[in-house]
PDB file of C-alpha atoms in Angstrom:
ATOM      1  CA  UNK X   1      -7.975   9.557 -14.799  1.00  0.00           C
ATOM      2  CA  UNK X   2      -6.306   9.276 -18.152  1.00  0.00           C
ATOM      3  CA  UNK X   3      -5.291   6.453 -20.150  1.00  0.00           C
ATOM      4  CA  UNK X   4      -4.712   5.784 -23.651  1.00  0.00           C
ATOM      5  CA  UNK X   5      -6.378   2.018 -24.917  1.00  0.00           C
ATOM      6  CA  UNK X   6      -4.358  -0.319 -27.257  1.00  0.00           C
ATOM      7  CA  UNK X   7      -4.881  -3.744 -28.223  1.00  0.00           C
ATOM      8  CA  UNK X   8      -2.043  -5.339 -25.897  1.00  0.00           C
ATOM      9  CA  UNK X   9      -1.707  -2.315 -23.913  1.00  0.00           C
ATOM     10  CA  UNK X  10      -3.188   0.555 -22.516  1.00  0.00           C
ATOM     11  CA  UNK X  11      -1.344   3.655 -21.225  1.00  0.00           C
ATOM     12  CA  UNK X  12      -1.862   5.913 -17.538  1.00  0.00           C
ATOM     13  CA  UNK X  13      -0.735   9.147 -18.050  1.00  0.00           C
ATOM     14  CA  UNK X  14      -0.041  10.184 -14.311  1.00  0.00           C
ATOM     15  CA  UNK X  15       0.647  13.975 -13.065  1.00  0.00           C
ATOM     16  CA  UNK X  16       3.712  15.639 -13.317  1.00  0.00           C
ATOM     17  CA  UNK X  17       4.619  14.841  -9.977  1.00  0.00           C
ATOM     18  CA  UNK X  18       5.227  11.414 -10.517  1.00  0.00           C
ATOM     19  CA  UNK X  19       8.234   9.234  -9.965  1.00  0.00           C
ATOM     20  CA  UNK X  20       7.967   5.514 -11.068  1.00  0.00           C
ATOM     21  CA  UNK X  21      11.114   4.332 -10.375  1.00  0.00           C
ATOM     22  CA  UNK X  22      10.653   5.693  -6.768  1.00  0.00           C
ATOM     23  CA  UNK X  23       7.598   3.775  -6.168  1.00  0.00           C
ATOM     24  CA  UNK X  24       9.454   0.323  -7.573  1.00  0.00           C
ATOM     25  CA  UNK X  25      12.001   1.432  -5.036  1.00  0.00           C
ATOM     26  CA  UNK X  26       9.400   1.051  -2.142  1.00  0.00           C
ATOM     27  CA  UNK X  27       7.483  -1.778  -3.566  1.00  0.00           C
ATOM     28  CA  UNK X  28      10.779  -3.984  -3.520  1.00  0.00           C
ATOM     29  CA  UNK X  29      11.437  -3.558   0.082  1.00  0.00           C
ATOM     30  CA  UNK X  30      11.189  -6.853   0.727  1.00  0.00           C
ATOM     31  CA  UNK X  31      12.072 -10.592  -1.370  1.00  0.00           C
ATOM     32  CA  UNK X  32       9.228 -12.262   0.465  1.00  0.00           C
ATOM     33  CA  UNK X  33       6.554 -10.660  -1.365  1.00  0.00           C
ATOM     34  CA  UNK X  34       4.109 -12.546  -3.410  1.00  0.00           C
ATOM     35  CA  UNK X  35       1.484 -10.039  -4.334  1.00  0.00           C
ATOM     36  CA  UNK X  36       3.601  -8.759  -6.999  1.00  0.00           C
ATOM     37  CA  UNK X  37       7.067  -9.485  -8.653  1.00  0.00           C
ATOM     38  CA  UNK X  38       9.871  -6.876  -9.802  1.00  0.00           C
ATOM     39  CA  UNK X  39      12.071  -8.296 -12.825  1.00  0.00           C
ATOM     40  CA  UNK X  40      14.776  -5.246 -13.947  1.00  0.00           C
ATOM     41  CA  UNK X  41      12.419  -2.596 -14.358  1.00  0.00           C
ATOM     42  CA  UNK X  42       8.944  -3.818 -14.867  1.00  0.00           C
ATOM     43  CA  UNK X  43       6.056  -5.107 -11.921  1.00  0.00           C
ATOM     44  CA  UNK X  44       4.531  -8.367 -13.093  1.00  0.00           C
ATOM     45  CA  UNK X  45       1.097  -8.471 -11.002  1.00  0.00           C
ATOM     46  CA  UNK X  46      -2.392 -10.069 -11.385  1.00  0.00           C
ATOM     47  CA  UNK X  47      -4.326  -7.446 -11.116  1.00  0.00           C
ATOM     48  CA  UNK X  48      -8.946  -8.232 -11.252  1.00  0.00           C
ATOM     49  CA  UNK X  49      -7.544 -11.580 -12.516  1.00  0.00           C
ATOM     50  CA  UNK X  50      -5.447 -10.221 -14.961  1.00  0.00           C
ATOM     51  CA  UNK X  51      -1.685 -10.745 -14.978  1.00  0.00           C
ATOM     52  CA  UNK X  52      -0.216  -7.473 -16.255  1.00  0.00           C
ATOM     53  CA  UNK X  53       3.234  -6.014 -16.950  1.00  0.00           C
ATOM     54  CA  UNK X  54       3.802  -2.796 -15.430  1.00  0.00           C
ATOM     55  CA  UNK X  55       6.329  -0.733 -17.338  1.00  0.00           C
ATOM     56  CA  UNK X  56       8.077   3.042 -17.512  1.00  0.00           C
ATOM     57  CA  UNK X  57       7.514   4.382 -21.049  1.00  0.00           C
ATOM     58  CA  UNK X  58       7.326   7.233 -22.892  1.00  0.00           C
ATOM     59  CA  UNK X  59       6.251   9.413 -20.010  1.00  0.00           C
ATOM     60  CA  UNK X  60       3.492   7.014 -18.945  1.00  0.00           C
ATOM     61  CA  UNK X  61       2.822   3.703 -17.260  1.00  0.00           C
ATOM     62  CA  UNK X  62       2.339   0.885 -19.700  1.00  0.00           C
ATOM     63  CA  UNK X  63       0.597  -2.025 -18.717  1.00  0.00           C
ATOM     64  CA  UNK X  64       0.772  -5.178 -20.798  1.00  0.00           C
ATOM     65  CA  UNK X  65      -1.677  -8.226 -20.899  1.00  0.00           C
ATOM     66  CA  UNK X  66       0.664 -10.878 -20.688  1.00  0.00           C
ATOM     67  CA  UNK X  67      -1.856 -14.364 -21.369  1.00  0.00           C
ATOM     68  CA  UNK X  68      -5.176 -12.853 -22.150  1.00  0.00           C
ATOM     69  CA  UNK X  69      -6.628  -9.839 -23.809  1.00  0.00           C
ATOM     70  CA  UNK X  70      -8.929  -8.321 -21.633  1.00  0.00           C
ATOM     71  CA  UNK X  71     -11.992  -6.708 -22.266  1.00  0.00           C
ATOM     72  CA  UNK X  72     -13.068  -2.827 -21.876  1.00  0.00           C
ATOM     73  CA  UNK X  73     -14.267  -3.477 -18.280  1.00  0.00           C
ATOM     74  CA  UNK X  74     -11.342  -5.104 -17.093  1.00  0.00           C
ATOM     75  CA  UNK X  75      -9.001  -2.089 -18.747  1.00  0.00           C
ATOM     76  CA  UNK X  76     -10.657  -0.006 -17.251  1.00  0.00           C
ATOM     77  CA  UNK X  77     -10.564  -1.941 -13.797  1.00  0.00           C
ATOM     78  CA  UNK X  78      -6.884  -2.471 -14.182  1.00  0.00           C
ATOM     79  CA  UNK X  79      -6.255   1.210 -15.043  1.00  0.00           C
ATOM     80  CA  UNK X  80      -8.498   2.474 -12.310  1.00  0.00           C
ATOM     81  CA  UNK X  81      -6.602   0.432  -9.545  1.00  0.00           C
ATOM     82  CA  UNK X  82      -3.091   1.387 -10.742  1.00  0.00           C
ATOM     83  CA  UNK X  83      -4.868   4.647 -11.004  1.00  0.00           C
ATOM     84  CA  UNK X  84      -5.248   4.224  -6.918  1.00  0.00           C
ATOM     85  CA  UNK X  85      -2.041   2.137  -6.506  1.00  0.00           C
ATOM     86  CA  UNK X  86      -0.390   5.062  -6.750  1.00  0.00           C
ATOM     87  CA  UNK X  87      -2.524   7.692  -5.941  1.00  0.00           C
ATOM     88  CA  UNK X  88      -2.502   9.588  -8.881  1.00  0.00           C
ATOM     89  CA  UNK X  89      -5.126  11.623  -8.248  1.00  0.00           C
ATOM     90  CA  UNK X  90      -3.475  13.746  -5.631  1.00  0.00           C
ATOM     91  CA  UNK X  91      -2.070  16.703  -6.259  1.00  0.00           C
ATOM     92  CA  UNK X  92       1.099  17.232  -4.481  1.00  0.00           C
ATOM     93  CA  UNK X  93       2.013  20.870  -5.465  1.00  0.00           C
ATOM     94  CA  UNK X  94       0.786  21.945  -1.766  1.00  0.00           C
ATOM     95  CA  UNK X  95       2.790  19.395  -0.159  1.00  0.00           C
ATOM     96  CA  UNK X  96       6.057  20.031  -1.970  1.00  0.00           C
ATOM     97  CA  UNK X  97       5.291  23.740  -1.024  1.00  0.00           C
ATOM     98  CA  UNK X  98       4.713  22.918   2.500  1.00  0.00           C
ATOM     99  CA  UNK X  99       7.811  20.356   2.885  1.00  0.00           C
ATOM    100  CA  UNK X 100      10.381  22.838   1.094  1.00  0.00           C
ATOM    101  CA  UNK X 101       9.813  25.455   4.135  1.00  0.00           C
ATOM    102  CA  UNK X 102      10.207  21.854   7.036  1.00  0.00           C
ATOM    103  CA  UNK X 103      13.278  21.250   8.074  1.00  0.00           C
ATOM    104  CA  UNK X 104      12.669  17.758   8.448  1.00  0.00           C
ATOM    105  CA  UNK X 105      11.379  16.798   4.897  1.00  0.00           C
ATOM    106  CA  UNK X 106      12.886  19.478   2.833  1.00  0.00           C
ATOM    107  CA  UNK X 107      15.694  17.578   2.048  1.00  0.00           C
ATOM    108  CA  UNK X 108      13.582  14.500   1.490  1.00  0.00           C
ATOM    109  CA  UNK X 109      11.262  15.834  -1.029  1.00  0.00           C
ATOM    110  CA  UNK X 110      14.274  16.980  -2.839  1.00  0.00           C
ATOM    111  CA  UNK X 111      16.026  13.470  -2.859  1.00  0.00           C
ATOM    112  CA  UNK X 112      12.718  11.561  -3.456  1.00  0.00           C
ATOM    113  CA  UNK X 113      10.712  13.954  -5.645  1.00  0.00           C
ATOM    114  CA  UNK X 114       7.630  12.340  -7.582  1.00  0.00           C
ATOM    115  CA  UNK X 115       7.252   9.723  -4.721  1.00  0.00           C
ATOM    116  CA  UNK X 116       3.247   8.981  -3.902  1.00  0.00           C
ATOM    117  CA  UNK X 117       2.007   6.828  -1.033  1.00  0.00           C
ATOM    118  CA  UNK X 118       1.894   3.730  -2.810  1.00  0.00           C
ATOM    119  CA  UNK X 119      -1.604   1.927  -2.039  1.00  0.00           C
ATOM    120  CA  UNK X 120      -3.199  -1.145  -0.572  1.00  0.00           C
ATOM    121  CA  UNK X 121      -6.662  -0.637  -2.728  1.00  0.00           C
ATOM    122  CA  UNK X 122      -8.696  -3.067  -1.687  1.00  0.00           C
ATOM    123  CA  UNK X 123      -9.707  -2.847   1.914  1.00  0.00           C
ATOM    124  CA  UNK X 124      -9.548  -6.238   3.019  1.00  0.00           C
ATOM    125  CA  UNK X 125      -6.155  -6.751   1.703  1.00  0.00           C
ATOM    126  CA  UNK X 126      -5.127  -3.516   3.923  1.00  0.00           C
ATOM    127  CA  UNK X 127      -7.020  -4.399   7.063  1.00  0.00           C
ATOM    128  CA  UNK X 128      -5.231  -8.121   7.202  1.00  0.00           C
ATOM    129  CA  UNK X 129      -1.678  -6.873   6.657  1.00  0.00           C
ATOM    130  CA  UNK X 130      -2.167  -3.745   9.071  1.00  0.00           C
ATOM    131  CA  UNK X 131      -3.730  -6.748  11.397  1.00  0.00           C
ATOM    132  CA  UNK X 132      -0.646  -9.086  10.908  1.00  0.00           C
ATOM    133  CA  UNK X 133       1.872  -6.570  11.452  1.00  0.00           C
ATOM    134  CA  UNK X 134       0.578  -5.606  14.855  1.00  0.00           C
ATOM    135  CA  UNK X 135       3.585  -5.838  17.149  1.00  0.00           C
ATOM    136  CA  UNK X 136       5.978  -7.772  15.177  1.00  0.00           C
ATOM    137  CA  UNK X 137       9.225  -7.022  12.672  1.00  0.00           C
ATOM    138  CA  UNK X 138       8.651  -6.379   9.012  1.00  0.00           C
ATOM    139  CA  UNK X 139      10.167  -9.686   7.632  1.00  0.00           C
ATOM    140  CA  UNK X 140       8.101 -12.152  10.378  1.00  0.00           C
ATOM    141  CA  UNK X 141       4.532  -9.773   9.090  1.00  0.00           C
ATOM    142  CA  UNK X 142       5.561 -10.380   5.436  1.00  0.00           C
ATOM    143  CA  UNK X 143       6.243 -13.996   6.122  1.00  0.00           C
ATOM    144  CA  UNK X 144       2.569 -14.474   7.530  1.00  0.00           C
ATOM    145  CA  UNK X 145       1.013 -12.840   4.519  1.00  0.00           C
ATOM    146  CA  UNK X 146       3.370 -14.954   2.308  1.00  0.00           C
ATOM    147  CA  UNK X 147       1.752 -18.264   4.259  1.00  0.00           C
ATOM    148  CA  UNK X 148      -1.637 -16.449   4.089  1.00  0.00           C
ATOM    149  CA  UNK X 149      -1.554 -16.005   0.035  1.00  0.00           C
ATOM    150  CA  UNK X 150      -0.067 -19.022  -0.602  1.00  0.00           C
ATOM    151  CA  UNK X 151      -2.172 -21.174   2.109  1.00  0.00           C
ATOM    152  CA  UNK X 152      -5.586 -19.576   0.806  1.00  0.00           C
ATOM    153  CA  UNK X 153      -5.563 -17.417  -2.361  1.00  0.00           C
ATOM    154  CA  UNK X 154      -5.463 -18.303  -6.059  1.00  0.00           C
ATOM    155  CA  UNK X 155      -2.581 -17.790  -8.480  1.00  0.00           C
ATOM    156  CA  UNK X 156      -2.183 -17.468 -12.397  1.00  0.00           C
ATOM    157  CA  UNK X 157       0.741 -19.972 -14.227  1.00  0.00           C
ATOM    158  CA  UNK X 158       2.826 -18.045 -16.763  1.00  0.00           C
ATOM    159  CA  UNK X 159       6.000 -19.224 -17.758  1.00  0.00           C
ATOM    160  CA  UNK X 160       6.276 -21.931 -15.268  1.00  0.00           C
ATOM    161  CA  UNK X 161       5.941 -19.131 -12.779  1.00  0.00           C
ATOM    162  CA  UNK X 162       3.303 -18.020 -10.277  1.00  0.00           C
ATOM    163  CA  UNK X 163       1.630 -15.442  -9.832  1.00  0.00           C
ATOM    164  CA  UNK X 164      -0.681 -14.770  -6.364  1.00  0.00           C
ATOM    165  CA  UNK X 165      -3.602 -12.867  -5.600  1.00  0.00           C
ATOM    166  CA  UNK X 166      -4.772 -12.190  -2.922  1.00  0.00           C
ATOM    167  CA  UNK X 167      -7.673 -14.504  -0.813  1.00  0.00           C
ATOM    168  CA  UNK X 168     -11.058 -13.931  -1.534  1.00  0.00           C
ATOM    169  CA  UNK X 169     -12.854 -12.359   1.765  1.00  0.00           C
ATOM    170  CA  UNK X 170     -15.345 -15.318   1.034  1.00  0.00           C
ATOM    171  CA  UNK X 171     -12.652 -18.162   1.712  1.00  0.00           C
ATOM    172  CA  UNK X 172     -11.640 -16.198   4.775  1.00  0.00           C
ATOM    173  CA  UNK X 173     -14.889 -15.825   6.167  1.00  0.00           C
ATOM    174  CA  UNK X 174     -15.111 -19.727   6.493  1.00  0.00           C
ATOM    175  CA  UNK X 175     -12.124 -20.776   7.896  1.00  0.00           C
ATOM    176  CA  UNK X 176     -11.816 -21.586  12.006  1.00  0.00           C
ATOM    177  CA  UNK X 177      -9.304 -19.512  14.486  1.00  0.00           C
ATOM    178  CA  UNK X 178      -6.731 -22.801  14.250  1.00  0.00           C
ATOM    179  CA  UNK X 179      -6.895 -22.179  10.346  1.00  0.00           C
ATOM    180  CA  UNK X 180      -4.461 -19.064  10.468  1.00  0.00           C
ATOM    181  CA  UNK X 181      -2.816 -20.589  14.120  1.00  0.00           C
ATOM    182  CA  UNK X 182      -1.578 -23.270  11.889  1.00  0.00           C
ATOM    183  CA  UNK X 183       0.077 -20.602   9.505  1.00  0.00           C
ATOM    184  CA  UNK X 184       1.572 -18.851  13.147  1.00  0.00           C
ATOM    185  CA  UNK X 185      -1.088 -16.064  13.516  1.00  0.00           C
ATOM    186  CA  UNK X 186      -1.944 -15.623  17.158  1.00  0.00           C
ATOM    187  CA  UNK X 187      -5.330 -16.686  18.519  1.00  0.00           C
ATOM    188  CA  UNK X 188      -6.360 -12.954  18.729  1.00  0.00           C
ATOM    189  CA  UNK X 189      -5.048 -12.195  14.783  1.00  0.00           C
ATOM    190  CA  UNK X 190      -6.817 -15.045  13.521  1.00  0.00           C
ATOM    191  CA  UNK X 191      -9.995 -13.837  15.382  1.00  0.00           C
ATOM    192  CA  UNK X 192      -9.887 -10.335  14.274  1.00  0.00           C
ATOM    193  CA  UNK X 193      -9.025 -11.244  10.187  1.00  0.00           C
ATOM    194  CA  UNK X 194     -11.741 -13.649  10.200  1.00  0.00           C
ATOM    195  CA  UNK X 195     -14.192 -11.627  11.828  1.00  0.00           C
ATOM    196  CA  UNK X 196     -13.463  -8.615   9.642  1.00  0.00           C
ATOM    197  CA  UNK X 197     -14.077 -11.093   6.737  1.00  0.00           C
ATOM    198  CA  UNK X 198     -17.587 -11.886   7.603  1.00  0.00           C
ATOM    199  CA  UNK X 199     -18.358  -8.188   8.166  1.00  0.00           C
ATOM    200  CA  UNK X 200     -17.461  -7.319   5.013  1.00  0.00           C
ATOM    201  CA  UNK X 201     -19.092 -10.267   3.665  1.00  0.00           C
ATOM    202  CA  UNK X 202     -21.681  -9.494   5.288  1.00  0.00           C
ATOM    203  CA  UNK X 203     -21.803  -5.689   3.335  1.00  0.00           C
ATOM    204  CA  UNK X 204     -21.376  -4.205   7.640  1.00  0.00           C
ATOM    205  CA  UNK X 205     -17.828  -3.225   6.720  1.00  0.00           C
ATOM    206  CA  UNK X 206     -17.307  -1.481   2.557  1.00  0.00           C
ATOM    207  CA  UNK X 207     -14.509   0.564   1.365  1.00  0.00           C
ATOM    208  CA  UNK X 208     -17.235   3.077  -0.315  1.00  0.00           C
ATOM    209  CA  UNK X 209     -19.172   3.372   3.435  1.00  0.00           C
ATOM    210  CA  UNK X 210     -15.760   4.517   5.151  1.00  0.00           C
ATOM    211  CA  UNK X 211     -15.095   6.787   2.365  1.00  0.00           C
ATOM    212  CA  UNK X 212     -18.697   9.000   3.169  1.00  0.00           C
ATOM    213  CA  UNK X 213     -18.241   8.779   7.004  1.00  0.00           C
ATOM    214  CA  UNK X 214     -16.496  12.118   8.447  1.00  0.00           C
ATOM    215  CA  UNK X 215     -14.976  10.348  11.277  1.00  0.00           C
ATOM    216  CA  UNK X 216     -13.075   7.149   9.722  1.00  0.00           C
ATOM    217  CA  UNK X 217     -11.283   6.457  12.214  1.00  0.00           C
ATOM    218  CA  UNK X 218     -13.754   6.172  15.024  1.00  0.00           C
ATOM    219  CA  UNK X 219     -15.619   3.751  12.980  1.00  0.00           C
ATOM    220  CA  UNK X 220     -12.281   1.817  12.004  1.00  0.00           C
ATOM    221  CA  UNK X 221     -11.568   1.798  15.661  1.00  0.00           C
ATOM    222  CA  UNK X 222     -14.840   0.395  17.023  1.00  0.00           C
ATOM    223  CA  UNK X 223     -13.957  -2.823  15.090  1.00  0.00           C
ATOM    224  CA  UNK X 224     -12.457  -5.704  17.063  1.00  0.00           C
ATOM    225  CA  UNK X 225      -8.474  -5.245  16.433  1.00  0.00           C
ATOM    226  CA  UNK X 226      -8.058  -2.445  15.121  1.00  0.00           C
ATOM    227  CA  UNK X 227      -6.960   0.471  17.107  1.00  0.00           C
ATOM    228  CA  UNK X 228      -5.287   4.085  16.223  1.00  0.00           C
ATOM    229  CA  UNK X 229      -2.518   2.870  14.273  1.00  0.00           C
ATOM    230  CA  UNK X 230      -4.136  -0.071  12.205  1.00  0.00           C
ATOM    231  CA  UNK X 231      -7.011   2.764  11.341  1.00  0.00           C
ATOM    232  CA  UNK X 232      -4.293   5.568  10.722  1.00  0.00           C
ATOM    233  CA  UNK X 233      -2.382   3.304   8.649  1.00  0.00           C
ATOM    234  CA  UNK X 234      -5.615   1.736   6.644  1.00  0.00           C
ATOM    235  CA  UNK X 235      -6.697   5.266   6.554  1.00  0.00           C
ATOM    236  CA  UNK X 236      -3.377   6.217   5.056  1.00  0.00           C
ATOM    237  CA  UNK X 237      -2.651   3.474   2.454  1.00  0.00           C
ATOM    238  CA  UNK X 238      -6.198   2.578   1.583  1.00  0.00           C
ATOM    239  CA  UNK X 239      -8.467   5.351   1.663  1.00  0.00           C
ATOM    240  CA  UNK X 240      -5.566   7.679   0.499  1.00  0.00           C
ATOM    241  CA  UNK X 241      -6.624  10.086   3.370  1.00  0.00           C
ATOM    242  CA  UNK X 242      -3.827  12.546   3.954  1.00  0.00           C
ATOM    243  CA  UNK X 243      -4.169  13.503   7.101  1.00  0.00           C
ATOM    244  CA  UNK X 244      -3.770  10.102   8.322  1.00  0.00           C
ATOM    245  CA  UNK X 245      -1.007   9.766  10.769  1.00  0.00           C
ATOM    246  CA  UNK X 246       0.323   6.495  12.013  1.00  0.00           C
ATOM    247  CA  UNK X 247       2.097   8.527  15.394  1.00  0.00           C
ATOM    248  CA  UNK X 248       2.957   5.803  17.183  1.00  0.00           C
ATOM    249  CA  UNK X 249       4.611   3.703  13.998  1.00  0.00           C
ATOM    250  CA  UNK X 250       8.472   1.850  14.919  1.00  0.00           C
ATOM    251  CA  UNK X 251       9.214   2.947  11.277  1.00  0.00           C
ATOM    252  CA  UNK X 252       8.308   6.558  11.341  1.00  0.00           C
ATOM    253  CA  UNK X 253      10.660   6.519  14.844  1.00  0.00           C
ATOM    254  CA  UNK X 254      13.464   4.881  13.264  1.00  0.00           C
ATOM    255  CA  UNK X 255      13.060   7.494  10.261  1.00  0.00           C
ATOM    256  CA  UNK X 256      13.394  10.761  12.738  1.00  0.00           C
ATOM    257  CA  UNK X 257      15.761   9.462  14.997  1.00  0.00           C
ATOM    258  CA  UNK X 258      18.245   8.146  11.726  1.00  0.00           C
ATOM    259  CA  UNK X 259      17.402  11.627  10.162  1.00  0.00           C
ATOM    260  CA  UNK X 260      18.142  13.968  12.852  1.00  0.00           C
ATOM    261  CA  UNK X 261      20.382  12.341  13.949  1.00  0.00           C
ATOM    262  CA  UNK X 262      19.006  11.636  17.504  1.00  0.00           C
ATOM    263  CA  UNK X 263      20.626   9.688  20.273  1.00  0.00           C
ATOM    264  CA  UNK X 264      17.168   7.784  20.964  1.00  0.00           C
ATOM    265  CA  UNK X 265      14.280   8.203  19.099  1.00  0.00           C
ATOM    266  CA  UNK X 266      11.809  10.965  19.519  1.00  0.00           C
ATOM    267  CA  UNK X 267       8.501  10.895  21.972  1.00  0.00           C
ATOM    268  CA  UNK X 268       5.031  11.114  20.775  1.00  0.00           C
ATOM    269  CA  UNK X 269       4.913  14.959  22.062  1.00  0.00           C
ATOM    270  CA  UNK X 270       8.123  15.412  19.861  1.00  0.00           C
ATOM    271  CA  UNK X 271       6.838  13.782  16.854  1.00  0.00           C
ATOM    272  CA  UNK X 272       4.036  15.730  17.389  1.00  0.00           C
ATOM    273  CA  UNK X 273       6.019  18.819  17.586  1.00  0.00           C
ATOM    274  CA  UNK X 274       8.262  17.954  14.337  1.00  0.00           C
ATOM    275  CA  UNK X 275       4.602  17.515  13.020  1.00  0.00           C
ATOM    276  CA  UNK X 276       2.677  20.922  13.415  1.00  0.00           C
ATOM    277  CA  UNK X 277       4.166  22.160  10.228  1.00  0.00           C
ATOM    278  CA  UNK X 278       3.012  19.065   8.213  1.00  0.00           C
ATOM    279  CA  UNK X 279      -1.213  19.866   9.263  1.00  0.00           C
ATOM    280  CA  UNK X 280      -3.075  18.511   5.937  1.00  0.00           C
ATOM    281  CA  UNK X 281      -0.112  16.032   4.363  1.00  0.00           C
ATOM    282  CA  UNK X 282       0.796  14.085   7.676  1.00  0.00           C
ATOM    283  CA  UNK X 283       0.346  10.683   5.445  1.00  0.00           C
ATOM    284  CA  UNK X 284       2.741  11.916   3.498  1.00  0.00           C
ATOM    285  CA  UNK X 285       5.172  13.119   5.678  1.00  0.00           C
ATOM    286  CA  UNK X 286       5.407   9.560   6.984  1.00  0.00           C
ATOM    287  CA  UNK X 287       5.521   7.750   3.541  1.00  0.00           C
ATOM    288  CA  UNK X 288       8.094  10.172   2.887  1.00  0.00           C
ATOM    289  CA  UNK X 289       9.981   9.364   5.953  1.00  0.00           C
ATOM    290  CA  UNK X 290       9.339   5.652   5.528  1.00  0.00           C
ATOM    291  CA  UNK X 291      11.219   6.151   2.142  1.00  0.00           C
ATOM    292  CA  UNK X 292      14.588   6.860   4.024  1.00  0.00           C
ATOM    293  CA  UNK X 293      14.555   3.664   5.293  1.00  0.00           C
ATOM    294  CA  UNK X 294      15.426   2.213   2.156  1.00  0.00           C
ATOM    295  CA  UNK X 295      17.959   2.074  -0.013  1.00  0.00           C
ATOM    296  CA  UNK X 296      19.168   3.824  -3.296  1.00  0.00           C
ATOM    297  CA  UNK X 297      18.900   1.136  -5.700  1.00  0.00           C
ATOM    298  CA  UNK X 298      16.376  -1.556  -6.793  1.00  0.00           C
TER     299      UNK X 298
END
């Protein structure tokens, strides 16, 4: 990782590879978001407490302390997470090599060139919104997180604004199955968030323990509510594994069938046809697909 420190500031200095205003394009899919805000160019988001200004500039990613000046530590926190946000650490020359000979991302690598799978970092975070958007639309699993951060997690005032982060796995831990029913989880949601909370309370369930196992997502999948595509898309977003593949995923569907312009969309032997070419960089495949969803403009 590289980063330049400054007293209000400190500077990333990502790989060449790297688009920023494609990743504000994905993280602004959606007004109900809370986690973070987008005002003209710049993400405003408390990030280890701190609420930072996220900013194009000069080549790199600026980050601003907008109340407090934080201390080495928590630079180095904040840069290390944006570090992950956007997985910066992957190098993408083998996938732009591989998609440029696909007929089905070629000419999305060209359109969307410098995108990265943008992250959910913290596991917990990742688990509960791959949980809450089991079987439902985007908008109704974004307005359960909404209820969930606002309900439950803490926020930072700046300018008569505020700013959420989200709920501590401790407060989660506590809380009773009608807790979440109340917020319009499902009996069987509520169970599995909660009990994931007290397993990784409990120290049964770490980011760093996945990260050493060779078989993720059997051990993802042994845990009460999660199943292939909750682990693929944890897998995925989280643990920046590429070969993560989300098969069965409504979006990825949408994305072939809109692409290729396909009266219905496409089986899970066809997807997995369309996929033999992609071997290694599957995650991103999808991300990249999941990108033509979207529109042009913030």
């Amino acid at each position: 990782m590289r980063w330049n420190n400054y007293e209000a500031y400190i500077e990333i200095v990502p790989p060449k590879e790297f688009s920023f205003d494609e990743c504000l394009i994905y993280l602004n899919r959606s007004d109900l978001e809370v986690l973070h805000r987008i005002k003209g160019d710049a993400i405003y988001k408390v990030i280890h407490g701190v609420l930072c200004s996220v900013i194009w500039a000069n080549h790199c990613i600026k980050v601003e302390f907008l109340i407090e000046n934080p201390t080495i530590t928590q630079r180095e926190k904040v840069a290390q997470y944006i570090w992950e946000w956007f997985d910066l650490a992957q190098n993408l020359e083998a996938f732009y090599q591989l998609a440029i000979q696909d007929a089905v991302l070629q000419p999305l690598v060209e359109k969307y060139y410098g995108l990265r799978v943008v992250g959910v970092p913290d596991l917990f975070e990742a688990l509960v919104w791959a949980i809450s958007g089991q079987q439902i639309n985007l908008t109704f699993a974004y307005t359960l997180k909404k209820r969930l951060i606002e309900q439950f997690g803490e926020c930072v005032l700046f300018e008569e604004e505020s700013f959420w982060q989200f709920p501590k796995v401790e407060k989660i831990a506590v809380l009773c199955v009608e807790d979440l029913k109340q917020l319009q989880f499902t009996t069987r949601k509520a169970e599995y968030i909660i009990h994931i909370a007290q397993e990784i309370m409990n120290g049964k369930l770490s980011k760093a323990q996945l990260l050493k196992m060779q078989n993720v997502e059997k051990a993802l999948t042994e845990i009460r509510g999660i199943g292939a595509w909750t682990a693929n898309y944890v897998m995925m977003r989280c643990l920046h594994q590429r070969t993560a593949f989300p098969i069965t995923d409504v979006g990825l569907h949408n994305a072939l069938k809109e692409l290729l312009n396909l009266e219905s969309k496409p089986t899970i032997n066809e997807i997995e046809a369309y996929a033999v070419n992609w071997q290694g960089w599957q995650a991103y495949a999808t991300f990249y697909l999941w990108r033509s969803l979207y529109g042009e403009k913030i």
